[in-house]
Amino acid sequence: MSRLIVISNRVSAGGGAQGGLAVALSAALREHGGIWFGWSGNETSEFTGHINFERIDGVTTATIDLEEQDIEEYYNGYANRTLWPLFHYRIDLAEYERSFAGGYQRANERFADTVLPLIEPHDLVWVQDYHMFPLGKELRSRGLANRIGFFLHIPWPPRRLLATLPEARQLVEGLLAYDLIGFHTEEWLQSFGDYVREEMGGTIDAQNMLTVDGRTVRLLACPVGIDAKEFAAHAASEKAHETYARVRESAVGRTLIVGVDRLDYSKGLEERFLGYERFLTENPAERKEVVLLQIAPPSRGSVDSYQRIRSTLEGLAGRINGAHAGLDWVPIRYVNQGYPRDMLAGVYRASKVGLVTPLRDGMNLVAKEYVAAQDPEDPGVLILSRFAGAAEQMGEALLVNPHSAEEISDALSTALAMSREERIRRWRKLMQNVVEHDVMWWLKRFTDALREKVSN
Ligand code: ADQ
């Protein structure tokens, strides 16, 4: 069987704090052999192309260091200040700078130069995410004839939004060098197809085979999942029980509502707080019976928009708590810290409502983790944004428009009043999907499709 070469911006094989995605990719690399290649996360004074090899828990990793200018322009710049906001529909935050685009291209050329000698003729090459759109094309131009797949972990924006990016066409043309392009949902796939049809005169057939200028690429909607079994095991662990008990005790008999997100403007935290505030105002009888526990560790702190969202949220939580708190009750507990997965499982299970309301999200794995951690006899209720990719699979959640404080408030009322029978009925369907479409299913579906030959 062919080896797998996984290429992603960061490499996270091994270690106890791995998420399901890293666990799945590590498992595939252990099974098939191969290499996980990417940026080490470290800076070097001058780029040399030196590769650091490591063997971590049976997985071979190969990483390179980047120069300060690469990190500024490629990672903090084009990836996080241009593509991330634009692809999450926030052109108001997207910064279009030629130096960012240039640095992004240069870093991708450096990735291509260094990874190329590691790839053997029958290897399957799998490139992950928006940091590396041009990599396939760079590898092709260096003569690589292997099957190369690309998976996008974030949304694909509507055509007219993408058109605001000066390098839009170049970016899409670069993607046509891959054999297979995967998206989480039909919606993101359709948006990509629209661009290629309307702006480039491409055609797409009923099997999602895209043809432009004589080149054919397969498109695939393939939603990522979690390692459901592993997560349920976390939920049954001693640490989870301990955390469950601690969190319940600290709520002193009140019902917990939980939010767990990276601190990112795409996650809709501000809107969530405002929706919760509306609920408190509209339901005076319920007020002191609930507590919102929001866990949000800071991310990408060197980007301005992330510093701004952090201070906005601190101000908002302070204002809401100031306006509503009493001597023995604070409505929002806002924690800026990450927790190990077994503790998170305990927190999810202790919470009667999971509030997952991103304004836009490629998939959102927290929604699936919340479901997997519930007690089957007495499960909590998931409130989920219609604009998360996960909503396509999780119709039994209470789906809301995260921009509407009224809808969030109404959904909280509905969730808190929901009968046990109804909670169990919804949870079973959600759980069935989480288990069936887990991360191993995703991995197999994508790699099987990548192996299938398409004539070009
Ligand atoms: P993210 O934007 O990071 O991922 P998400 O899918 O929710 O979003 O994954 C977050 C992961 O981080 C989850 O496994 C969660 O448990 C963990 N996490 C969040 N807060 C944490 C905390 N306080 N402590 C510990 N762990 C925490 C991107 C896309 C998503 C897509 C994934 C995978 O933006 O849409 O689902 O990739 O493709």
mmCIF file of C-alpha atoms in Angstrom, residues 1 22 36 109 232 249 251 277 280 283 347 352 386 412 431:
data_model
loop_
_atom_site.group_PDB
_atom_site.id
_atom_site.type_symbol
_atom_site.label_atom_id
_atom_site.label_comp_id
_atom_site.label_asym_id
_atom_site.label_seq_id
_atom_site.Cartn_x
_atom_site.Cartn_y
_atom_site.Cartn_z
ATOM 1 C CA MET A 1 0.000 0.000 0.000
ATOM 2 C CA ALA A 22 -3.961 14.913 14.872
ATOM 3 C CA TRP A 36 4.218 14.373 8.347
ATOM 4 C CA GLU A 109 8.104 27.473 -2.648
ATOM 5 C CA ALA A 232 -16.374 8.896 25.094
ATOM 6 C CA GLU A 249 -20.199 21.891 42.839
ATOM 7 C CA ALA A 251 -22.425 25.931 40.126
ATOM 8 C CA GLU A 277 -27.786 38.827 28.236
ATOM 9 C CA LEU A 280 -31.366 37.086 31.353
ATOM 10 C CA ASN A 283 -36.516 35.679 31.764
ATOM 11 C CA VAL A 347 -17.009 20.098 31.641
ATOM 12 C CA LYS A 352 -26.982 20.977 30.377
ATOM 13 C CA ARG A 386 -26.759 27.509 11.216
ATOM 14 C CA LEU A 412 -31.856 28.914 25.593
ATOM 15 C CA MET A 431 -24.680 10.729 18.539
#
